[in-house]
Coordinates of C-alpha atoms in Angstrom, one line a residue:
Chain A
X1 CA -18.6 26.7 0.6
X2 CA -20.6 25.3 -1.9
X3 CA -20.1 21.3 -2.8
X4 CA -18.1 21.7 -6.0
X5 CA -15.1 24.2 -4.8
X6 CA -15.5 22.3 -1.5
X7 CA -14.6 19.2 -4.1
X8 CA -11.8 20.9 -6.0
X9 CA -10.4 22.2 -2.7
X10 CA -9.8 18.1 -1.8
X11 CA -8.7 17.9 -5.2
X12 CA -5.7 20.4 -5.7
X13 CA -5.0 19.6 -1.7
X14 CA -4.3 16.3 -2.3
X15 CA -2.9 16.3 -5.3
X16 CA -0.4 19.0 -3.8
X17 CA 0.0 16.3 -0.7
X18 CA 1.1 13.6 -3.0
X19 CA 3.7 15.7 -5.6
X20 CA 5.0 17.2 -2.5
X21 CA 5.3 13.5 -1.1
X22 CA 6.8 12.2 -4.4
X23 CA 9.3 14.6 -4.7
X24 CA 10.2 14.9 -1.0
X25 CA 10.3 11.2 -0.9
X26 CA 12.2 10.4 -3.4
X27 CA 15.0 12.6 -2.2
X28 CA 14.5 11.5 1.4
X29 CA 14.9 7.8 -0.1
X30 CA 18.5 8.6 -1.8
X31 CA 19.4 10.4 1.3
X32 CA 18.7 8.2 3.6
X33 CA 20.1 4.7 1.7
X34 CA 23.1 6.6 1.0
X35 CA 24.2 7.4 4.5
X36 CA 22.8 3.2 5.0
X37 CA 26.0 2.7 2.7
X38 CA 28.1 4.9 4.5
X39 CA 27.9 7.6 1.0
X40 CA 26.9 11.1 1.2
X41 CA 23.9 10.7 -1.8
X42 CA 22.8 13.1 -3.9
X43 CA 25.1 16.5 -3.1
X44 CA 25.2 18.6 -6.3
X45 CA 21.7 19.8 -7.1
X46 CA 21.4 22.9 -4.7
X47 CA 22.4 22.9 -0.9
X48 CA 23.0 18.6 0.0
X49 CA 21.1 18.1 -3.1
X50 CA 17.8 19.0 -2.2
X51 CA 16.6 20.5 -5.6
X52 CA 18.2 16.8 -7.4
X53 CA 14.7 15.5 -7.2
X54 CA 12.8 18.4 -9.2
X55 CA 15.7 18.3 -11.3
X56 CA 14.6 14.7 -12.1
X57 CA 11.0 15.9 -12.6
X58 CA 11.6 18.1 -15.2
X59 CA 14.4 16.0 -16.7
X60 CA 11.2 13.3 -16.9
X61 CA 9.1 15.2 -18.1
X62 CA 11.0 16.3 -21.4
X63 CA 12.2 12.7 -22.0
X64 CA 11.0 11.0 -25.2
X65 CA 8.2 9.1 -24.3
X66 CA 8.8 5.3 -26.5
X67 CA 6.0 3.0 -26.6
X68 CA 8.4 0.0 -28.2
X69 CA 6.5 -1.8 -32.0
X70 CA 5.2 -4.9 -30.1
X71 CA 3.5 -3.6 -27.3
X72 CA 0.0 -4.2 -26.6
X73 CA -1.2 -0.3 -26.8
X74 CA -4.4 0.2 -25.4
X75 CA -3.0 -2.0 -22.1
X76 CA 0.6 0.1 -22.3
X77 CA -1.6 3.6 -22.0
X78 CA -4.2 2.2 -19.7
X79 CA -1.9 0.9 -16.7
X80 CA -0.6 4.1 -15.6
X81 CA -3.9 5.1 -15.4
X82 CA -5.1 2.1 -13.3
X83 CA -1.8 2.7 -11.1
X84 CA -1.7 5.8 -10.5
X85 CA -5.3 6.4 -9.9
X86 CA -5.6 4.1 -7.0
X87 CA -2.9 5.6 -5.5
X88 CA -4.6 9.1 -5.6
X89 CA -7.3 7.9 -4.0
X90 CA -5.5 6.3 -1.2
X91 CA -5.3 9.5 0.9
X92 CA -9.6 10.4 1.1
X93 CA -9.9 8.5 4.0
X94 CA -6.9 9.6 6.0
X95 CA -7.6 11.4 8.9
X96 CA -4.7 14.3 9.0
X97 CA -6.7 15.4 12.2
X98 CA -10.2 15.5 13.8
X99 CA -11.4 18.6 11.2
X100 CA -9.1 17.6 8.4
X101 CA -9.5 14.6 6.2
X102 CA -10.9 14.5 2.7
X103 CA -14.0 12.3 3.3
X104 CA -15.5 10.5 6.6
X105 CA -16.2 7.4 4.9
X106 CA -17.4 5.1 7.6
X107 CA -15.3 2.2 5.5
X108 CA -12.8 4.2 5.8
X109 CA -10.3 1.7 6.6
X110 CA -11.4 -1.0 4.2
X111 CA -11.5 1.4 1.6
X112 CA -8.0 2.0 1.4
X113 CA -6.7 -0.8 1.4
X114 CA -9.2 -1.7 -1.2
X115 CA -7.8 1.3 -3.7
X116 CA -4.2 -0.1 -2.9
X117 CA -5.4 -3.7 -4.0
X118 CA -6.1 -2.3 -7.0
X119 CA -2.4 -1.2 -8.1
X120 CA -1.1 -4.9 -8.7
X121 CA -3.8 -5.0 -11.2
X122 CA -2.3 -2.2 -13.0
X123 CA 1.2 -3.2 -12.4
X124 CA 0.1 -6.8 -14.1
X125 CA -1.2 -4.8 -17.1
X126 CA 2.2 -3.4 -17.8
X127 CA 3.6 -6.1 -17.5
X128 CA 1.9 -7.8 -20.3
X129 CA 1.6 -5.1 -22.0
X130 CA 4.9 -4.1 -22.5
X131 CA 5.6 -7.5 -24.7
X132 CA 8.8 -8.0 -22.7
X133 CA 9.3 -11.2 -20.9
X134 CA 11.3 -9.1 -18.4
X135 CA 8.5 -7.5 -17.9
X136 CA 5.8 -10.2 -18.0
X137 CA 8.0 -11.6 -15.2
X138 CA 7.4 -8.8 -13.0
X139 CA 3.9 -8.1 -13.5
X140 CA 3.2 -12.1 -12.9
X141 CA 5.0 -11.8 -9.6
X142 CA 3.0 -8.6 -8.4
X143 CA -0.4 -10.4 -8.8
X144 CA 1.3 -13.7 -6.7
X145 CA 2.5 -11.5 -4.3
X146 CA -0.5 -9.5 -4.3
X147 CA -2.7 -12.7 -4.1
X148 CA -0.5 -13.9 -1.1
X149 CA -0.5 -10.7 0.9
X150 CA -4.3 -8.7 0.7
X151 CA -5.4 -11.6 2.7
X152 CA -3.0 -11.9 5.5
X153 CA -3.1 -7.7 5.4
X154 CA -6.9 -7.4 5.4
X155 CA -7.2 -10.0 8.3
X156 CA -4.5 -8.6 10.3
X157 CA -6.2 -5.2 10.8
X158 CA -9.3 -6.7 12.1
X159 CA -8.3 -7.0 15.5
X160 CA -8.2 -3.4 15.7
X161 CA -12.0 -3.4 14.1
X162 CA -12.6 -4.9 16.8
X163 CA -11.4 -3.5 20.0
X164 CA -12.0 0.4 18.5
X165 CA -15.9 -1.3 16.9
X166 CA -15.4 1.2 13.6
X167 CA -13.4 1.0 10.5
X168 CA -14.1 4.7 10.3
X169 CA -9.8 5.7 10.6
X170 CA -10.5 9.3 12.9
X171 CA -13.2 6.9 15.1
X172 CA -10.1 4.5 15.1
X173 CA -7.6 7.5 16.6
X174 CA -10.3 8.6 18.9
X175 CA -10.5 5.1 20.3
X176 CA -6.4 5.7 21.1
X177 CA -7.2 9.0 23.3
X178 CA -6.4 8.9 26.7
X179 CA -3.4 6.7 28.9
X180 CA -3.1 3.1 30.3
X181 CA -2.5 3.7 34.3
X182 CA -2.7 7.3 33.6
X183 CA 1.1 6.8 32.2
X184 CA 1.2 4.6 28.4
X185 CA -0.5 5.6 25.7
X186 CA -3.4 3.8 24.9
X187 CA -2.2 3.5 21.3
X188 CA -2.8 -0.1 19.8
X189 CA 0.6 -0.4 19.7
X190 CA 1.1 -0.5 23.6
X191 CA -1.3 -2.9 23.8
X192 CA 0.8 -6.8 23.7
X193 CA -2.4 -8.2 22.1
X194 CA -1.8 -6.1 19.0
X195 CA 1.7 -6.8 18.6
X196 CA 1.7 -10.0 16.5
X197 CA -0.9 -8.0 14.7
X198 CA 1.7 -5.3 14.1
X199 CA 4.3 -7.5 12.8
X200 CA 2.2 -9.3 10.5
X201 CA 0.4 -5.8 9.2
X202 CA 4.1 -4.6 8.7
X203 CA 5.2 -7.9 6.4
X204 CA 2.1 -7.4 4.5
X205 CA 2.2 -3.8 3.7
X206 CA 6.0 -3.8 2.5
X207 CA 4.8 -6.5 0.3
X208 CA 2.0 -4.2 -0.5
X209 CA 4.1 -1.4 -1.4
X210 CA 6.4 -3.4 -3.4
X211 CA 9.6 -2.6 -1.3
X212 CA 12.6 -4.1 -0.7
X213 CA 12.8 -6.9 0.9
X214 CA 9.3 -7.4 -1.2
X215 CA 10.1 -6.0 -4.7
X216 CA 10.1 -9.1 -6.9
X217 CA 8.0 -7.7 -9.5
X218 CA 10.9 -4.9 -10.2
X219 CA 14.1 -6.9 -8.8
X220 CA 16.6 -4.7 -10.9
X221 CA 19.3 -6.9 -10.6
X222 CA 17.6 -10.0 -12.0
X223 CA 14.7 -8.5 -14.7
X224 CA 15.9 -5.4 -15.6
X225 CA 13.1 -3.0 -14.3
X226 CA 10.4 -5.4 -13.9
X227 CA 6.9 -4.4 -15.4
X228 CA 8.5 -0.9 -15.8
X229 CA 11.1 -2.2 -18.2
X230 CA 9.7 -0.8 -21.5
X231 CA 8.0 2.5 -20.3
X232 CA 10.0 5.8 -20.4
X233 CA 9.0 9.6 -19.5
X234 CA 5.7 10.6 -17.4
X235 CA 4.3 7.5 -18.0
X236 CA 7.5 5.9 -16.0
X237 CA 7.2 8.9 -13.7
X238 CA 3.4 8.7 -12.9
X239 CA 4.0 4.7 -11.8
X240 CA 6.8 5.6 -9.5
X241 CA 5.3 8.5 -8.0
X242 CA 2.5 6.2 -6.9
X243 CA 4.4 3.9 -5.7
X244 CA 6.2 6.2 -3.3
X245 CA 3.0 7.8 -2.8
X246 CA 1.3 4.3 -1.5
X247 CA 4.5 3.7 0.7
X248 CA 3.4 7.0 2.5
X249 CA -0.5 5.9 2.4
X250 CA 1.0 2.3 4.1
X251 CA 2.7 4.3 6.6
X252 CA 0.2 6.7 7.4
X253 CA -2.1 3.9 7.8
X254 CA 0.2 2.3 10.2
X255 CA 0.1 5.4 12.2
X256 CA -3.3 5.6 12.2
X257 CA -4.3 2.3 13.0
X258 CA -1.3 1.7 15.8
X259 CA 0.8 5.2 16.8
X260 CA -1.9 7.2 17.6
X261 CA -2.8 8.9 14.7
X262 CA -2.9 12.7 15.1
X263 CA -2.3 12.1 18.8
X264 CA 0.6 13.3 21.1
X265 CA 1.4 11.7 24.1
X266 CA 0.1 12.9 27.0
X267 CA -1.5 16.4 25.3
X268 CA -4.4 17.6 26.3
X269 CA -7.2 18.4 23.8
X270 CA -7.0 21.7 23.9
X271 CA -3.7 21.9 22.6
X272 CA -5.4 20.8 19.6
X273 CA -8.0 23.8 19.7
X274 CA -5.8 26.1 20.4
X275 CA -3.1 25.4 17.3
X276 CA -5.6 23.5 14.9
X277 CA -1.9 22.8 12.6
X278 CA -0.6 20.7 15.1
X279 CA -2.7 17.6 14.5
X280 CA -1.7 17.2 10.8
X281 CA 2.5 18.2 11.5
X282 CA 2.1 15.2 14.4
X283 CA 0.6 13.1 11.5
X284 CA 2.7 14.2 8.8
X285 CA 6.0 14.1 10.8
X286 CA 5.2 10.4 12.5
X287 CA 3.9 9.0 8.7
X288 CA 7.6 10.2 8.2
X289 CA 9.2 8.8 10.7
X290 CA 7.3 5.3 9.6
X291 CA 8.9 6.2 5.8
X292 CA 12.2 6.5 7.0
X293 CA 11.5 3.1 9.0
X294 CA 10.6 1.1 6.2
X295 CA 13.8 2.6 3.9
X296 CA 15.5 1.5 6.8
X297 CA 14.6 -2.1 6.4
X298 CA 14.9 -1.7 2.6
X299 CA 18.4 -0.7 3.1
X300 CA 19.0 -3.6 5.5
X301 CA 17.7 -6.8 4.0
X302 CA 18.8 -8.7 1.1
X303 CA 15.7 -9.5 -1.1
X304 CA 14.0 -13.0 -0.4
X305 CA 13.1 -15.4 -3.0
X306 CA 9.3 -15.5 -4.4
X307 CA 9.2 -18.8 -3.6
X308 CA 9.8 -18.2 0.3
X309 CA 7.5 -14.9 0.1
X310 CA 4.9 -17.1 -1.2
X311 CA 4.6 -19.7 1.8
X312 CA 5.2 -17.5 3.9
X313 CA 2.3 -15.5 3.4
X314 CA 0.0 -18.5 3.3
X315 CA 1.4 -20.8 5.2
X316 CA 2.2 -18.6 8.7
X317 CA 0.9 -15.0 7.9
X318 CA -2.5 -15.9 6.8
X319 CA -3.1 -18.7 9.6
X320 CA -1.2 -16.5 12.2
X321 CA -4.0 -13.8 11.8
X322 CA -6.9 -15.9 11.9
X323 CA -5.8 -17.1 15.3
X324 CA -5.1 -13.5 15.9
X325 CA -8.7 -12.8 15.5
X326 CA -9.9 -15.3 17.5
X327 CA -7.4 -14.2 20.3
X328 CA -9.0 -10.8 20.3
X329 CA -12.1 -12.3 20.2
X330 CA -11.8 -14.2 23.7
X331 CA -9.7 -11.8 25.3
X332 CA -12.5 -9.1 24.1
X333 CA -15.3 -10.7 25.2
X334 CA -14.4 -12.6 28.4
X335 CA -10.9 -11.3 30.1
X336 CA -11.5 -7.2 29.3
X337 CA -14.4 -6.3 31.4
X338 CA -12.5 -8.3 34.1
X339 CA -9.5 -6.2 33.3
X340 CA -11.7 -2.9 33.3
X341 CA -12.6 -3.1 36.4
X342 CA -9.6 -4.0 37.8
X343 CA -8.2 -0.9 36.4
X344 CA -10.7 1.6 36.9
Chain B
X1 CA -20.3 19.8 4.3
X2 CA -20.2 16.2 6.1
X3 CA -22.4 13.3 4.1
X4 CA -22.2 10.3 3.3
X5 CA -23.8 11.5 -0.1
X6 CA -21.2 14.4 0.1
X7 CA -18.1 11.9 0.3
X8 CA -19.2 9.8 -2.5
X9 CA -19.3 12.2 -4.9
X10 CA -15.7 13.5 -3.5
X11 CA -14.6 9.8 -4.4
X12 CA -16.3 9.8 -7.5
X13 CA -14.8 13.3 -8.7
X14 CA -11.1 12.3 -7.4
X15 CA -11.9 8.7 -9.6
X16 CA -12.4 11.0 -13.0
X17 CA -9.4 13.1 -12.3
X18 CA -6.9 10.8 -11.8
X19 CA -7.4 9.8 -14.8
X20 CA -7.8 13.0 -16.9
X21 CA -4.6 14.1 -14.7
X22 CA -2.8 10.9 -16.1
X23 CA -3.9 11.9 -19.6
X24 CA -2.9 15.7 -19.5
X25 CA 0.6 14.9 -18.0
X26 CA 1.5 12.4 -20.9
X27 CA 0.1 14.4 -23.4
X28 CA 2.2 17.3 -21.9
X29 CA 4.6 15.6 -21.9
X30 CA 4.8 14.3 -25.6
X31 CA 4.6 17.6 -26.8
X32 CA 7.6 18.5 -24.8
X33 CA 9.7 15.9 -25.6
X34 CA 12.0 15.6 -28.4
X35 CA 11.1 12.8 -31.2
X36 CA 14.8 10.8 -31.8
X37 CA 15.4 9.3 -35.4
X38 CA 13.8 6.6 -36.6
X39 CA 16.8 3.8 -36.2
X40 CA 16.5 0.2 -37.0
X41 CA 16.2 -1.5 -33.2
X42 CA 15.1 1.6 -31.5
X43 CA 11.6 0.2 -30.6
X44 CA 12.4 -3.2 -30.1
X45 CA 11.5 -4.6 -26.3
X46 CA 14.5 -4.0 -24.0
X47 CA 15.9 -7.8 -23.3
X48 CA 19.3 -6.4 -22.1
X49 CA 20.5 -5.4 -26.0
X50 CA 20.3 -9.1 -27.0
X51 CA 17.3 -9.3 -30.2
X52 CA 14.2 -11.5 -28.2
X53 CA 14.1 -14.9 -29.1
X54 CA 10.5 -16.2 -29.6
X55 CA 7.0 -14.7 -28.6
X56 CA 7.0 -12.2 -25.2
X57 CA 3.9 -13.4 -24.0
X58 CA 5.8 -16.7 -22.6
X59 CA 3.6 -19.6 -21.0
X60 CA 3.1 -19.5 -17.1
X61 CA 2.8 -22.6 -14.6
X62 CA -0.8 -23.6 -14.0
X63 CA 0.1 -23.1 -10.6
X64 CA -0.4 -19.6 -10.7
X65 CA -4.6 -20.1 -11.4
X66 CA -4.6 -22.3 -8.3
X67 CA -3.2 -19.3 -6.0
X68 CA -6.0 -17.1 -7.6
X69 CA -8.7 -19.4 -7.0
X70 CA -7.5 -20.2 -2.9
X71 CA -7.2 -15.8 -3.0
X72 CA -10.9 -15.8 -4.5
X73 CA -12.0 -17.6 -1.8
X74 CA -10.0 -15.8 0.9
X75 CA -10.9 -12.5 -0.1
X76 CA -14.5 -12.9 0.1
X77 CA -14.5 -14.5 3.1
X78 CA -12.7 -11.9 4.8
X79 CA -14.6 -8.8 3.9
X80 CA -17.4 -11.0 5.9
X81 CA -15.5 -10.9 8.4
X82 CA -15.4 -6.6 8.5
X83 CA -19.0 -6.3 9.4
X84 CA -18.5 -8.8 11.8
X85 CA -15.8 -7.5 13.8
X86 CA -17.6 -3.6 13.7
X87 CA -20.6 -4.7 15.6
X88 CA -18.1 -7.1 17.8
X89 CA -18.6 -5.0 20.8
X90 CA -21.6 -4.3 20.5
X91 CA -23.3 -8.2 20.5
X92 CA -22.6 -10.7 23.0
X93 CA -20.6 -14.1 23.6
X94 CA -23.1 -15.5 20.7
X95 CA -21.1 -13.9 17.8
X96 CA -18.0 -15.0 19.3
X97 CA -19.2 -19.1 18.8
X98 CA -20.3 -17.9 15.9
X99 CA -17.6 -16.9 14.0
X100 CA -14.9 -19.0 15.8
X101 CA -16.9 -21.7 13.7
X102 CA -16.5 -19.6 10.5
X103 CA -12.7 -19.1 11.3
X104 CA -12.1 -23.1 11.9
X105 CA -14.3 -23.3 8.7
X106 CA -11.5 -21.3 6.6
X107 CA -8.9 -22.9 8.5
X108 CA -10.0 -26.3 7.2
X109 CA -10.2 -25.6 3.9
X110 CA -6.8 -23.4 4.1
X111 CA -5.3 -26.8 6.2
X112 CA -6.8 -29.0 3.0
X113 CA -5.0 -27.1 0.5
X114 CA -2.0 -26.7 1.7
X115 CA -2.2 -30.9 2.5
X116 CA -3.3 -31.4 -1.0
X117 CA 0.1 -29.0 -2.5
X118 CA -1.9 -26.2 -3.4
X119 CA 0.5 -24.3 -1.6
X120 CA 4.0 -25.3 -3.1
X121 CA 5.7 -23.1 -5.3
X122 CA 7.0 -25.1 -7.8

């Protein structure tokens, strides 16, 4: 295969991956809040409403696109660009399975959650842009909450740098292989070392993703739509599907770093071999089952104030994961090779 | 098909489509959509059907620069921290010292901040 269809292979792949994501998403979200509040969701579209969401596709895309007399133009057509950009990229480094992944980038993991970092920035610009104070509102509070939260998120994944000694994600699954005692999993997630670590990555990347509990900057019921007050159509529609996009990049991520990634419990490798699709459908269906998770929560929890969000992130989050890094450190270095050879 | 060279230009090709995807779908899109009638407040912001009083770009707290600076700070020293914790495994007890003095470092200045209000929301 020669290096530019090899590139335009990754392209329409994951380009597919994340309209298929949007549109699946989107209907899984109305779903699965509506059965949170004991309704039924969307039902009329096709069978239990499952063509509603490419209804709402099409019904975007042939909407009158306004760009309102005060905005600030260049800013109002560049930030879907600088959202929805980011978000596309999100998904080279993830490792569907050992053959499949759109790069190897040996940053792998710092990569993504560098792309991710940059969505607020977008977010910010249409806010301003949209010369709404509704607006303005939201974007200000996406770049506090952003400034809060990248640091307690990019510190809370470096334990896991550290035991697995890569940030390459499918080096990071590999280092998961295998079973404590012959019995657990060794996913990070069985380890009681990581767990603070998994708590504090799971704060961080709702905040990341802008959901609910975490969704100040759009907080419908107290500034109108947010930064997205002002924009209509496929611009609208290109900033939400990356934001449902990045919730399944967060999740995917979680999977990667602390389920297991690709891995099934107890399967041998050549399961893998022998039915090379099963790697990606275990990814795929446990990034799901981390989607549904976090609509769960965003179902479940009343929306906390920005103040609160604020010191909570610095004040206990950030400190919380430097002492988890240190933690690591000593338990790395001086109890594990005890704890090695005590198990075998 | 594997390189590092190889994966850059991967990122580098999905970089320039994004955005000329962003561009075709909104210009797809306006020449799909209908154009309504010029009305009177049609394009006037959306402040929940009451006309905005004074200019949108409203003044923000100074606070908000203080935040930016303390992320600045943290940001950078974190990605130090990345290379750090790759070749963890592979050095010995030194790097540990090492960067538990670089942690209480961070933790100072986080500790002075917060003791000198940097951290309240008002």
């Amino acid at each position: 295969m020669s290096p530019t269809l090899a590139v335009i292979v990754r392209l329409v792949a994951v380009l597919g991956l994340m309209l298929t994501n949007g549109v699946v998403m989107i209907y899984l979200l109305r779903k699965v809040l509506g059965h949170l509040h004991i309704r039924l969701g969307p039902m009329h579209v096709g069978w239990h409403g499952l063509l509603q969401t490419v209804n709402d596709v099409l019904k975007l895309l042939t909407k009158e696109d306004l760009t309102p007399r005060a905005v600030d133009k260049v800013l109002f057509f560049l930030a879907p660009v600088v959202v929805f950009v980011p978000s596309l990229m999100a998904y080279l480094a993830l490792p569907f399975s050992e053959a499949l992944r759109a790069t190897r980038l040996e940053t792998g993991m710092l990569f993504t959650f560098a792309v991710l970092a940059i969505v607020p920035i977008g977010i910010l610009m249409a806010g301003w842009a949209s010369a709404n104070k509704w607006s303005l509102l939201g974007g200000m509070r996406a770049a506090a909450m952003q400034i809060a939260y990248e640091v307690p998120l990019l510190l809370s994944v470096l334990p896991i740098v550290m035991i697995a000694g890569t940030m390459e994600l499918g080096a990071v699954v590999d280092a998961q292989a295998g079973t404590w005692f012959g019995l657990v999993p060794r996913w990070f997630i069985t380890d009681p070392l990581l767990w603070p670590t998994f708590l504090i990555f799971l704060i961080s990347s709702l905040i990341e993703v802008n959901q609910t509990p975490f969704d100040m900057s759009e907080g419908e019921s107290e500034i109108v739509a947010g930064f997205a007050s002002e924009y209509s159509a496929m611009k609208f529609a290109l900033m939400f599907l990356s934001e449902f996009s990045n919730t399944f990049v967060v999740s995917a991520m979680g999977v990667t770093l602390f389920f297991g990634g690709w891995l099934l419990p107890w399967a041998p490798d050549s399961w893998y071999e022998a039915v090379p699709a099963l790697a990606p459908i275990v990814f795929l269906t446990k990034a799901y089952v981390g989607v549904v998770l976090l609509w769960w929560i965003r179902g479940t929890f009343p929306r906390v104030r920005i103040d609160q969000m604020m010191s909570l992130g610095w004040k206990r989050l950030i400190p919380a994961a430097l002492a988890m890094i240190l933690i690591t450190g000593v338990v790395q270095k001086l109890l594990a090779p005890v704890l090695y050879r005590a198990v075998g | 098909m594997q390189s590092p060279a190889f994966d850059h230009l991967v990122v580098g090709a999905f970089l320039l489509f994004g955005v000329v995807f962003v561009a075709v779908t909104v210009f797809a899109s306006n020449l799909l959509s209908p154009k309504g009638k010029d009305e009177p407040n049609r394009l006037e912001p959306y402040e929940c059907g009451v006309e905005p009083v004074g200019p949108p770009w409203v003044q923000f707290r100074v606070g908000y620069y203080v935040y930016a600076l303390l992320f600045v700070v943290f940001d950078i020293e974190t990605v130090f921290l990345y290379p750090w914790a790759v070749s963890f495994n592979k050095m010995g007890l030194f790097v540990l010292t090492e960067m538990t003095i670089f942690i209480a470092i961070l933790a100072a200045g986080l500790a002075y901040a917060w003791k000198e209000g940097a951290l309240r929301w008002r």
